[in-house]
XYZ file of C-alpha atoms in Angstrom:
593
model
C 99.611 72.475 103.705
C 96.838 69.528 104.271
C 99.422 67.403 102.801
C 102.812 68.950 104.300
C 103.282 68.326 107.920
C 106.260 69.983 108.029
C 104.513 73.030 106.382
C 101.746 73.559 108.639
C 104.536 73.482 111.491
C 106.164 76.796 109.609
C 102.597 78.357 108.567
C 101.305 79.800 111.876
C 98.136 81.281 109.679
C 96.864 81.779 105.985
C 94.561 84.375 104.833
C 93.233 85.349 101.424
C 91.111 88.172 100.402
C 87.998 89.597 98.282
C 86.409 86.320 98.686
C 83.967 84.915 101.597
C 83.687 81.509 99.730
C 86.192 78.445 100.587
C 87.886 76.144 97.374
C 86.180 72.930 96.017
C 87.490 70.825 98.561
C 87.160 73.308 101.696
C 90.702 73.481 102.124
C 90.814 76.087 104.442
C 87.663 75.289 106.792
C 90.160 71.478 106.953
C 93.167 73.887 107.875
C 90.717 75.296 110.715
C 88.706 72.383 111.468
C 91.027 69.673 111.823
C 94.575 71.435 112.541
C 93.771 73.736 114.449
C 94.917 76.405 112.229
C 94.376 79.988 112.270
C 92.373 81.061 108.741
C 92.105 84.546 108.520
C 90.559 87.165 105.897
C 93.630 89.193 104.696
C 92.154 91.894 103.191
C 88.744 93.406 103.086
C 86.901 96.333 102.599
C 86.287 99.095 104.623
C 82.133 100.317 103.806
C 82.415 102.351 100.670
C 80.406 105.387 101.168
C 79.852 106.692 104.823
C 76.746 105.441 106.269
C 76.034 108.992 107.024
C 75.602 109.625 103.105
C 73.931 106.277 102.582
C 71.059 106.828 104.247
C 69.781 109.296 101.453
C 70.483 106.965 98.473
C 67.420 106.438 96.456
C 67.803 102.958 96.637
C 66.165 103.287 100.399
C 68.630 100.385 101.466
C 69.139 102.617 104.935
C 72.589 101.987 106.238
C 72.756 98.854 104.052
C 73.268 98.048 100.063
C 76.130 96.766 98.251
C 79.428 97.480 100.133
C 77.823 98.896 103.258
C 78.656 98.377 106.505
C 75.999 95.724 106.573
C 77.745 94.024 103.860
C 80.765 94.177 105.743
C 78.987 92.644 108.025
C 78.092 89.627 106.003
C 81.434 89.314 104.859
C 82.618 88.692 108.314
C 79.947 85.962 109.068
C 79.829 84.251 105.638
C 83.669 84.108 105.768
C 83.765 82.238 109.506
C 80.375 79.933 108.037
C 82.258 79.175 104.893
C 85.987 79.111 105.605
C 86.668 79.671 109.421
C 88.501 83.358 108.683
C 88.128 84.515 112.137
C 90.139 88.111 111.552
C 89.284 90.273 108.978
C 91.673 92.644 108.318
C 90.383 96.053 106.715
C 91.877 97.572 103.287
C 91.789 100.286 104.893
C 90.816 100.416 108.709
C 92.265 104.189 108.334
C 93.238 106.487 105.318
C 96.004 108.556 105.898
C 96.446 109.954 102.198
C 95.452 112.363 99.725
C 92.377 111.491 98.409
C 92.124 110.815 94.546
C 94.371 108.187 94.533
C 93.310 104.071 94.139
C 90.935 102.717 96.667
C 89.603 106.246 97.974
C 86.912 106.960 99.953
C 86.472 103.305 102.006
C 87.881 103.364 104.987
C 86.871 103.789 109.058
C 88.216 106.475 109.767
C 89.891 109.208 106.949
C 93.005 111.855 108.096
C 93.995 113.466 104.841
C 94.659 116.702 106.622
C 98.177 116.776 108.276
C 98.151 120.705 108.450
C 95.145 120.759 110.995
C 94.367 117.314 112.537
C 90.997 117.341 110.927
C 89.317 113.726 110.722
C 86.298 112.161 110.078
C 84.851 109.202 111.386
C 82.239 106.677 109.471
C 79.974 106.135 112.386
C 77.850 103.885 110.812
C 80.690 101.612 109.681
C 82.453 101.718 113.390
C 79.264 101.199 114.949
C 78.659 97.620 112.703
C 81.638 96.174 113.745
C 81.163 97.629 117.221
C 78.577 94.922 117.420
C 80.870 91.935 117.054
C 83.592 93.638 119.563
C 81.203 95.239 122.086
C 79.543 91.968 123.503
C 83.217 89.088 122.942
C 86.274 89.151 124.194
C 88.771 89.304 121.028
C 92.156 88.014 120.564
C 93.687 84.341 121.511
C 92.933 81.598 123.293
C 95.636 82.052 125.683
C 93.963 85.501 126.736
C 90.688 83.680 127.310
C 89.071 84.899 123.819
C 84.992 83.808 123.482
C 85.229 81.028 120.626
C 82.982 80.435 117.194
C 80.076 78.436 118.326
C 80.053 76.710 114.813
C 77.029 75.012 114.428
C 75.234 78.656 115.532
C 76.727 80.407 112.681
C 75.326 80.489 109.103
C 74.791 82.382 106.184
C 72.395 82.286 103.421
C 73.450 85.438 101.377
C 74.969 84.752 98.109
C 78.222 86.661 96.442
C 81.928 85.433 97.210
C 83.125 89.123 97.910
C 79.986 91.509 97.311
C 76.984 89.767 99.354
C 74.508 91.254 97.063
C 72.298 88.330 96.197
C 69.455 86.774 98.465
C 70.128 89.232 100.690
C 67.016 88.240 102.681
C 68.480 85.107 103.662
C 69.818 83.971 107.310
C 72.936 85.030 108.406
C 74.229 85.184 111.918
C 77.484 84.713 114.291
C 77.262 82.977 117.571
C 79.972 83.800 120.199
C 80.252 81.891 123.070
C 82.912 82.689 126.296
C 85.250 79.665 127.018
C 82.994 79.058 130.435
C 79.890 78.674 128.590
C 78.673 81.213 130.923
C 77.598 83.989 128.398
C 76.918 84.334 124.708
C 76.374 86.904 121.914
C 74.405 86.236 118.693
C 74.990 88.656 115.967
C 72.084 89.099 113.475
C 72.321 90.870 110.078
C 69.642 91.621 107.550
C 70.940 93.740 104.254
C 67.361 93.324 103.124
C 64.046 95.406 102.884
C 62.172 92.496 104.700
C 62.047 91.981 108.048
C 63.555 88.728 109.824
C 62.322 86.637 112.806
C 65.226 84.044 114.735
C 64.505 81.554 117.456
C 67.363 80.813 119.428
C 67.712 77.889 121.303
C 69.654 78.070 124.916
C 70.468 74.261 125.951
C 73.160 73.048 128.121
C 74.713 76.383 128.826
C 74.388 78.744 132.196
C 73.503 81.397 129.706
C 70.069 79.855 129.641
C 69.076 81.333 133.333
C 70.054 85.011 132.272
C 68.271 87.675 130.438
C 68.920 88.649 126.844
C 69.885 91.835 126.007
C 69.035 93.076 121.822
C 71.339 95.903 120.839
C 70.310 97.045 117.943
C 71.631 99.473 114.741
C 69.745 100.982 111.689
C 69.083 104.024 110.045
C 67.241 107.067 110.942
C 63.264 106.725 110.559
C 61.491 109.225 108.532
C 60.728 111.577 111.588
C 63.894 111.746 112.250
C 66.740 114.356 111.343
C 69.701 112.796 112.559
C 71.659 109.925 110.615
C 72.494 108.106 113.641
C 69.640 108.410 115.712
C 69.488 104.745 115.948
C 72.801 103.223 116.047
C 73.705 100.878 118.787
C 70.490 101.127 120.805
C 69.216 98.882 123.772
C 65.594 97.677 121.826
C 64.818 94.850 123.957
C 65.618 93.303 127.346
C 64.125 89.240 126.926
C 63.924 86.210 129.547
C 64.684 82.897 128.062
C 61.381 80.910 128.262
C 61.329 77.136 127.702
C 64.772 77.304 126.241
C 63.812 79.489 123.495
C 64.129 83.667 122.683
C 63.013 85.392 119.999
C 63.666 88.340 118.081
C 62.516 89.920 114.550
C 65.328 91.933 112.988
C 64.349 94.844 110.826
C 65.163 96.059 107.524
C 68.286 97.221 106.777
C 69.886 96.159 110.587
C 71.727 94.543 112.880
C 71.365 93.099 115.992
C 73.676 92.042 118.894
C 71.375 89.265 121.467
C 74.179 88.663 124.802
C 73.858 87.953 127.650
C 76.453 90.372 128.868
C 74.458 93.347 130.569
C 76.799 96.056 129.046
C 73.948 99.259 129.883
C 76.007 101.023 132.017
C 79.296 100.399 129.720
C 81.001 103.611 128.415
C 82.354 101.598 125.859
C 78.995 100.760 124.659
C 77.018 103.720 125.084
C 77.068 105.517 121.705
C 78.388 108.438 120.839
C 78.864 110.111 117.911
C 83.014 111.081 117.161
C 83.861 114.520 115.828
C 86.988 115.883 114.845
C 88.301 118.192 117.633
C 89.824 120.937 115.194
C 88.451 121.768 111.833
C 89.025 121.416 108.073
C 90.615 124.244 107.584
C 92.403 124.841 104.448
C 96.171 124.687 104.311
C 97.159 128.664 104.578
C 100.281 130.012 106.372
C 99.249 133.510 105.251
C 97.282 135.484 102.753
C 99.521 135.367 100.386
C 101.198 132.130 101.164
C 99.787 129.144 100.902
C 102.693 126.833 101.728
C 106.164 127.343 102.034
C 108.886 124.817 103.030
C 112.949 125.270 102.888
C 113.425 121.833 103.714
C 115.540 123.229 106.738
C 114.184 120.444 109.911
C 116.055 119.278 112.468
C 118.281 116.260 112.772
C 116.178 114.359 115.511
C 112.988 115.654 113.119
C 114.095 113.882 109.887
C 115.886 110.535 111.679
C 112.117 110.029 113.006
C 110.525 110.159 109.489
C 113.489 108.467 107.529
C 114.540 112.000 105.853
C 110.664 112.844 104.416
C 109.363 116.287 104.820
C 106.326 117.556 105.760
C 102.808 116.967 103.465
C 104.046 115.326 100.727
C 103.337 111.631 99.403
C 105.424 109.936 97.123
C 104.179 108.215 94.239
C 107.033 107.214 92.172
C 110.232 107.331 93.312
C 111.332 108.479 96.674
C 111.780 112.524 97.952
C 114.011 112.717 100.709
C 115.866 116.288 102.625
C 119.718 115.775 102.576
C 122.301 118.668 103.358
C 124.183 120.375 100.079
C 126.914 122.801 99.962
C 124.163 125.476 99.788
C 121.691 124.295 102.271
C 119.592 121.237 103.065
C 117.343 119.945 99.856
C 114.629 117.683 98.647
C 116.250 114.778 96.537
C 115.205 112.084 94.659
C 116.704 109.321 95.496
C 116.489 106.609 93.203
C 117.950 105.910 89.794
C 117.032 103.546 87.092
C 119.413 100.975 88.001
C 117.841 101.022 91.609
C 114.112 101.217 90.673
C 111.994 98.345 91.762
C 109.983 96.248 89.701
C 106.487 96.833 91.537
C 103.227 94.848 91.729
C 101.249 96.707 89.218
C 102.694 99.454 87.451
C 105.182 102.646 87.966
C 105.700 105.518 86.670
C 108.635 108.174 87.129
C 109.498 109.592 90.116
C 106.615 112.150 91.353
C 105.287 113.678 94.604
C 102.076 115.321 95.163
C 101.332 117.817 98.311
C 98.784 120.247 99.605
C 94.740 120.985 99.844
C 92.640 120.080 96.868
C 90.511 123.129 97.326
C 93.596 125.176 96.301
C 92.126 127.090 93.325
C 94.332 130.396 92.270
C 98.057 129.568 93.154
C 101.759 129.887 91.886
C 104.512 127.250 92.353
C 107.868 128.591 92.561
C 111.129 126.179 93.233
C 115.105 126.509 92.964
C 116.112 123.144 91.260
C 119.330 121.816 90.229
C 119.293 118.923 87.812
C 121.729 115.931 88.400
C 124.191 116.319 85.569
C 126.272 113.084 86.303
C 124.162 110.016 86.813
C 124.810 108.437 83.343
C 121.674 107.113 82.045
C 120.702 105.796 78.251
C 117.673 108.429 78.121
C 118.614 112.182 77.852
C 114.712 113.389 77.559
C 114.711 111.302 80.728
C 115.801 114.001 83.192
C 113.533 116.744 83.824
C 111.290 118.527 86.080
C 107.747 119.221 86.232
C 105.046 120.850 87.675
C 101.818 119.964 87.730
C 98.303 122.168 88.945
C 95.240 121.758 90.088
C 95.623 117.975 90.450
C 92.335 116.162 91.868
C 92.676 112.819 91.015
C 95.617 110.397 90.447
C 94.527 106.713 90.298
C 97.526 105.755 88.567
C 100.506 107.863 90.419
C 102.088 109.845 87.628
C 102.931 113.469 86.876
C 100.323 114.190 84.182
C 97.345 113.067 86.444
C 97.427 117.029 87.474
C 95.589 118.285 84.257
C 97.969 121.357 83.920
C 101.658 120.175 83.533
C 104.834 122.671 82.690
C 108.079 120.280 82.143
C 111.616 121.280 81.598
C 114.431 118.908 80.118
C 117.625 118.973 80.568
C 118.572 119.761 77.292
C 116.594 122.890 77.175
C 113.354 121.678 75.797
C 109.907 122.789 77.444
C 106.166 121.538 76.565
C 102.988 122.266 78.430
C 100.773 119.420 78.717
C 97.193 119.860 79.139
C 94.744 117.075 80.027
C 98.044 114.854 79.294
C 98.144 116.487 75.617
C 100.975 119.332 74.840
C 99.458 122.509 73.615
C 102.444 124.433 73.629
C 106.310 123.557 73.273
C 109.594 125.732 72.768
C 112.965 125.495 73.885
C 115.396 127.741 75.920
C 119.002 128.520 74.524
C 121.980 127.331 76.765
C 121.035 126.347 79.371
C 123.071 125.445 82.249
C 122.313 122.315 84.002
C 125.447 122.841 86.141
C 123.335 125.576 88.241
C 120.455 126.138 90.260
C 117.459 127.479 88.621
C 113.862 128.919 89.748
C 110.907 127.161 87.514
C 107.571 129.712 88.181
C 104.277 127.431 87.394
C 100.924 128.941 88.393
C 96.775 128.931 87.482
C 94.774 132.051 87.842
C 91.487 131.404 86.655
C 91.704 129.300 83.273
C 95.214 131.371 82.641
C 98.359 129.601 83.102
C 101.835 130.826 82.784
C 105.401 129.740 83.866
C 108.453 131.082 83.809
C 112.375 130.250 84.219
C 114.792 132.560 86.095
C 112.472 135.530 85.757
C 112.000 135.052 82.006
C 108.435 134.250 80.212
C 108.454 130.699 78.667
C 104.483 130.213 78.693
C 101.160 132.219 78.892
C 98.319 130.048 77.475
C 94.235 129.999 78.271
C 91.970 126.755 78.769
C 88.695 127.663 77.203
C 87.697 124.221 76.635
C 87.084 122.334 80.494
C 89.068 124.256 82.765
C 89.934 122.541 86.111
C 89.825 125.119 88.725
C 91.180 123.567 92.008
C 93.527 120.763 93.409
C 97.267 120.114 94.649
C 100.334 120.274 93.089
C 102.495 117.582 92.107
C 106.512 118.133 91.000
C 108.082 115.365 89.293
C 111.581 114.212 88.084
C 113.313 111.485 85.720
C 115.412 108.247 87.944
C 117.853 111.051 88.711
C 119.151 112.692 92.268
C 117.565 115.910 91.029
C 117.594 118.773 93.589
C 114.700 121.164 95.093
C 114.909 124.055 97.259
C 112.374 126.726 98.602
C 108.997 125.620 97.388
C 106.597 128.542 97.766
C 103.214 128.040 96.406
C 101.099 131.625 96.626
C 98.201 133.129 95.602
C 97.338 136.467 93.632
C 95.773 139.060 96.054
C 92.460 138.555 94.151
C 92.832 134.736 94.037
C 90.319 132.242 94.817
C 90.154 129.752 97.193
C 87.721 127.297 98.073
C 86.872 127.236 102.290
C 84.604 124.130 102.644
C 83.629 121.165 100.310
C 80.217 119.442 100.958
C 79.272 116.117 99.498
C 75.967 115.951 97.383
C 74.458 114.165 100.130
C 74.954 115.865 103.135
C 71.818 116.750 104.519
C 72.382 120.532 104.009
C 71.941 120.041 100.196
C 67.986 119.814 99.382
C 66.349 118.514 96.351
C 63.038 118.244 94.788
C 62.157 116.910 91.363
C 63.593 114.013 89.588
C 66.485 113.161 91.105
C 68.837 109.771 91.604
C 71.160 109.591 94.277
C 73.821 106.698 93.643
C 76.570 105.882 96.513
C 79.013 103.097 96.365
C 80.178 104.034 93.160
C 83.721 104.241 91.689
C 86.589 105.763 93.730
C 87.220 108.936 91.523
C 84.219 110.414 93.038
C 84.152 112.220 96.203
C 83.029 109.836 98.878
C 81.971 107.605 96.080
C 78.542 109.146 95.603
C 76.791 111.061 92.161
C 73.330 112.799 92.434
C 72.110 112.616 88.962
C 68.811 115.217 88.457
C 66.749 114.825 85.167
C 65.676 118.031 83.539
C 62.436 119.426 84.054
C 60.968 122.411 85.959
C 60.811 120.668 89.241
C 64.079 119.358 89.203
C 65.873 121.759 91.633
C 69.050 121.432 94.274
C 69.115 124.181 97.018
C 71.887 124.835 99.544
C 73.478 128.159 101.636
C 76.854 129.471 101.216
C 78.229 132.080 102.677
C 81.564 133.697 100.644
C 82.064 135.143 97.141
C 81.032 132.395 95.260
C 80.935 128.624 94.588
C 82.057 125.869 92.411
C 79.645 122.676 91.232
C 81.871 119.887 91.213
C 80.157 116.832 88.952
C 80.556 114.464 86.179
C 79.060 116.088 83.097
C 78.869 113.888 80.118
C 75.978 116.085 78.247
C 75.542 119.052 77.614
C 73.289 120.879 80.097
C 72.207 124.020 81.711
C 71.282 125.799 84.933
C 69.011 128.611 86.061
C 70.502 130.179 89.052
C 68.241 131.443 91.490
C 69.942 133.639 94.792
C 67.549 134.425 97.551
C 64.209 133.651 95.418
C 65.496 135.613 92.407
C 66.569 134.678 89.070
C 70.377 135.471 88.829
C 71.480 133.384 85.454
C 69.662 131.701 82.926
C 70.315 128.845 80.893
C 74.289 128.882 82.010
C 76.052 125.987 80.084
C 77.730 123.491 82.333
C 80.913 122.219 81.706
C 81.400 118.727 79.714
C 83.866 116.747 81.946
C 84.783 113.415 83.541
C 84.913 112.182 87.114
C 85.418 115.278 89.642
C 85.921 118.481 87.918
C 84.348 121.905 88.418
C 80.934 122.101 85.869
C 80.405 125.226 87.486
C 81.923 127.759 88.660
C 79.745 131.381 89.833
C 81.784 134.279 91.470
C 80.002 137.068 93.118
C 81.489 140.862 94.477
C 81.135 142.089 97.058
C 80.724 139.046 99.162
C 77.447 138.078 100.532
C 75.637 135.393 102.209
C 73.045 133.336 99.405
C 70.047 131.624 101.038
């Protein structure tokens, strides 16, 4: 484009991603600099971790550490210093999926729970960026956006995506409104030392007006509330000789303006709360979800023919109307798949709440019989239970699996391994069946039309909760009235809470990680080394609870319930990213302390 007139006429704007730095020969801060051309950061992250967990982290980097919202910070000004992005566009700003597939738990703002509303807002994260966009008018220059005041931006940190090095360095963002009237200086310190700036206030109006510090960091050690210090008024200055001051703290950052924004609404903070709560998804006691795929016209023309709760991963699941009633199809057949950017697997959808435990799955299916394809064990359907985590999109990431082929042939995979296989005699793919798939405990059984196929235990590492997934072949296979239900004595898990919410106490010898791989819930692991004073302490209040961990040794527990021994030395069990280790059930129910 440097070299291509004619090309930098087309190109309104380029934008790469996962890296602050620019190329050897500053290509893009020439783009910027000298054309005039808009350089923007295409995709970034969102702060992995909520800040609201952070702040417990052993590491005592506060709201701050690698991939924090301070970090995102840094990004933003060592990608302006370096390459003139001047939009950084979040990967995501909002997470509207099931968790447990790629690139969980980073986002702004999370709404995995259709059935209720429920969402929950990183206020840490929100309140970082709210110091760029509180005290500058964003957008273009035709809607008189404050500009980069170039030579008042710089950053020392070091990292081209992660700004994890020399940390302590300089690194700030100077605003300035098109008048030269008013200006905002953003200050960031990712570091556990403090930070003094002098700013200098020359041949600007600014110079005459006060200086107002807004200021964000994490809770001190007197105080109970993560946000207790997020977007606060610290300092009101004068400009004196020129010159104002200001020493920003560990683990911070600070807004200096001009703009006096105190009695601002917008400003002001506040914490946001969902309105409704996390409920689980019910529709009765015995029901947990039921759908006939029956909508309305105008319902399905406004979501392209998708039903309610579920998320395609392969393939695509859409209502039409049969000779028998309306239907879930899949869609696509071989000859029509896409060739994607990473990988793909066969067609698959996933719905519900992960804290599902005891359930049955129970669907009429008809298989497509004339879509001529060269694989015959290609069409089938599946179930799949209990399914937590699904980086990769496929059937078998649910650890239970019952599949039926076309040709009569059944298997039940566990763990993606088949314990169990048989086959059922003539059957008729011309007509609709009903395929029974369910988890009670570590049990699992499934039947076809009424008739037993499979009854088979997991004594090894049971899983004991998740969604359900059903999955197909590249064929226009058929489903009607999905019921999933629950036993009358079935378990179901009400509320989840992360290790490091502050109603989970420990003592002992303990680390608390965050920012860690995107299997884990909210990204965080709380790792406790044996010994007599390692100890974690909560409340519940049901008939029991479940430990959900990664468990790579062997290990035990000594469960205490209101002061008293209740088990000793129970085993946990050995497992990988987010399983139950441990699961206690109680009768009657009653409130632990």
């Amino acid at each position: 484009m440097i070299q291509d007139a004619e090309l930098r006429q087309l190109v309104q704007a380029v934008g790469y991603h996962y890296n602050t730095d620019d190329g050897p020969d500053q290509p893009y801060t020439q783009l910027a600099d000298k054309y005039h051309h808009e350089v923007w950061y295409s995709e970034g992250i969102a702060p992995m971790t909520s800040g609201k967990y952070r702040i417990r982290a052993s590491a005592k980097t506060g709201i701050g550490g690698t991939q924090s919202g301070l970090d995102v910070a840094n990004r933003v000004v060592k990608s302006y210093y370096k390459s003139r992005r001047s939009l950084y566009l979040f990967q995501p700003a909002v997470a509207a999926y099931y968790p447990g597939v790629n690139y969980s738990h980073k986002e702004l703002i999370t709404a995995q729970h259709p059935w209720s509303g429920y969402f929950e807002v990183d206020n840490v994260g929100l309140q970082i960026i709210k110091h760029f966009t509180n005290f500058a008018k964003s957008g273009w220059a035709a809607e008189s956006a404050w500009r980069y005041l170039t030579p008042a931006c710089y950053s020392g940190v070091l990292g081209t995506e992660n700004l994890s090095q020399n940390t302590q360095a300089a690194s700030y963002m100077t605003l300035m409104s098109p008048d030269k009237a008013d200006f905002s200086t953003i200050l960031v310190n990712d570091s556990p030392k403090p930070r003094t700036y002098t700013l200098n206030v020359t041949n600007t109006a600014a110079a005459a007006k006060p200086v107002y510090c807004w200021t964000s960091t994490g809770p001190n050690k007197d105080q109970a509330a993560y946000d207790a210090n997020l977007m606060q008024l610290s300092a009101i200055s004068a400009v004196v000789s020129g010159q104002v001051s200001f020493t920003v703290a560990p683990y911070m950052i600070a807004t200096l303006t001009t703009l006096d924004r105190r009695q601002d609404p917008e400003v002001a903070y506040h914490e946001i709360l969902s309105s409704t709560s996390n409920s689980v998804l019910t529709q009765s006691d015995q029901v947990l979800y039921a759908d006939d795929f029956n909508y309305s016209p105008a319902f399905l023309k406004a979501r392209g023919n998708t039903p309610l709760y579920t998320t395609d991963q392969g393939g695509a699941f859409e209502v039409v109307q049969t000779t028998t009633g309306p239907a879930l199809q899949q869609m696509i057949t071989e000859q029509q798949r896409a060739l994607d950017w990473e990988y793909s697997f066969a067609p698959n959808f996933t719905l519900g709440d992960d804290r599902w435990c005891d359930y049955n799955v129970a669907l009429t299916f008809k298989f497509d019989h004339t879509t001529q394809q060269n694989s015959q064990d290609g069409n089938y359907l599946g179930i799949g239970l209990r399914e937590q985590t699904d980086v990769k999109g496929r059937l078998t990431s649910a650890p239970y699996v019952f599949k039926l082929d076309t040709n009569g042939y059944y298997e039940l995979i566990v763990r993606q391994q088949v314990v169990t296989f048989g086959y059922v005699d003539l059957l008729d793919v011309t007509k609709a069946h009903l395929l029974q798939f369910g988890a009670s405990g570590n049990t699992l059984s499934a039947q076809l039309d009424g008739q037993s196929l499979v009854t088979w235990q997991d004594t090894t590492n049971p899983t004991y909760s998740g969604r359900i997934k059903v999955g197909c072949g590249y064929y226009q296979t058929q489903i009607q009235n999905l019921t999933i239900s629950r036993p009358a004595d079935g378990q179901i898990s009400t509320q989840r809470v992360d290790n490091l919410a502050p109603s989970v106490h420990y003592s002992g010898n303990w680390d608390h990680q965050v920012g860690l791989g995107n299997t884990l819930w909210q990204r965080t692991l709380s790792i406790g080394t044996a010994g007599p004073e390692t100890k974690v302490q909560f409340e519940f209040d049901g008939s029991g609870f479940n430990l959900i961990g990664h468990q790579l040794h062997a290990s035990q527990l000594d469960i205490y319930m209101d002061g008293r021994i209740w088990q000793y030395a129970s085993a946990l069990i050995l497992a990988k990213i987010k399983p139950v280790i441990y699961k206690l059930l109680i009768s009657p129910k009653v409130t632990i302390r």
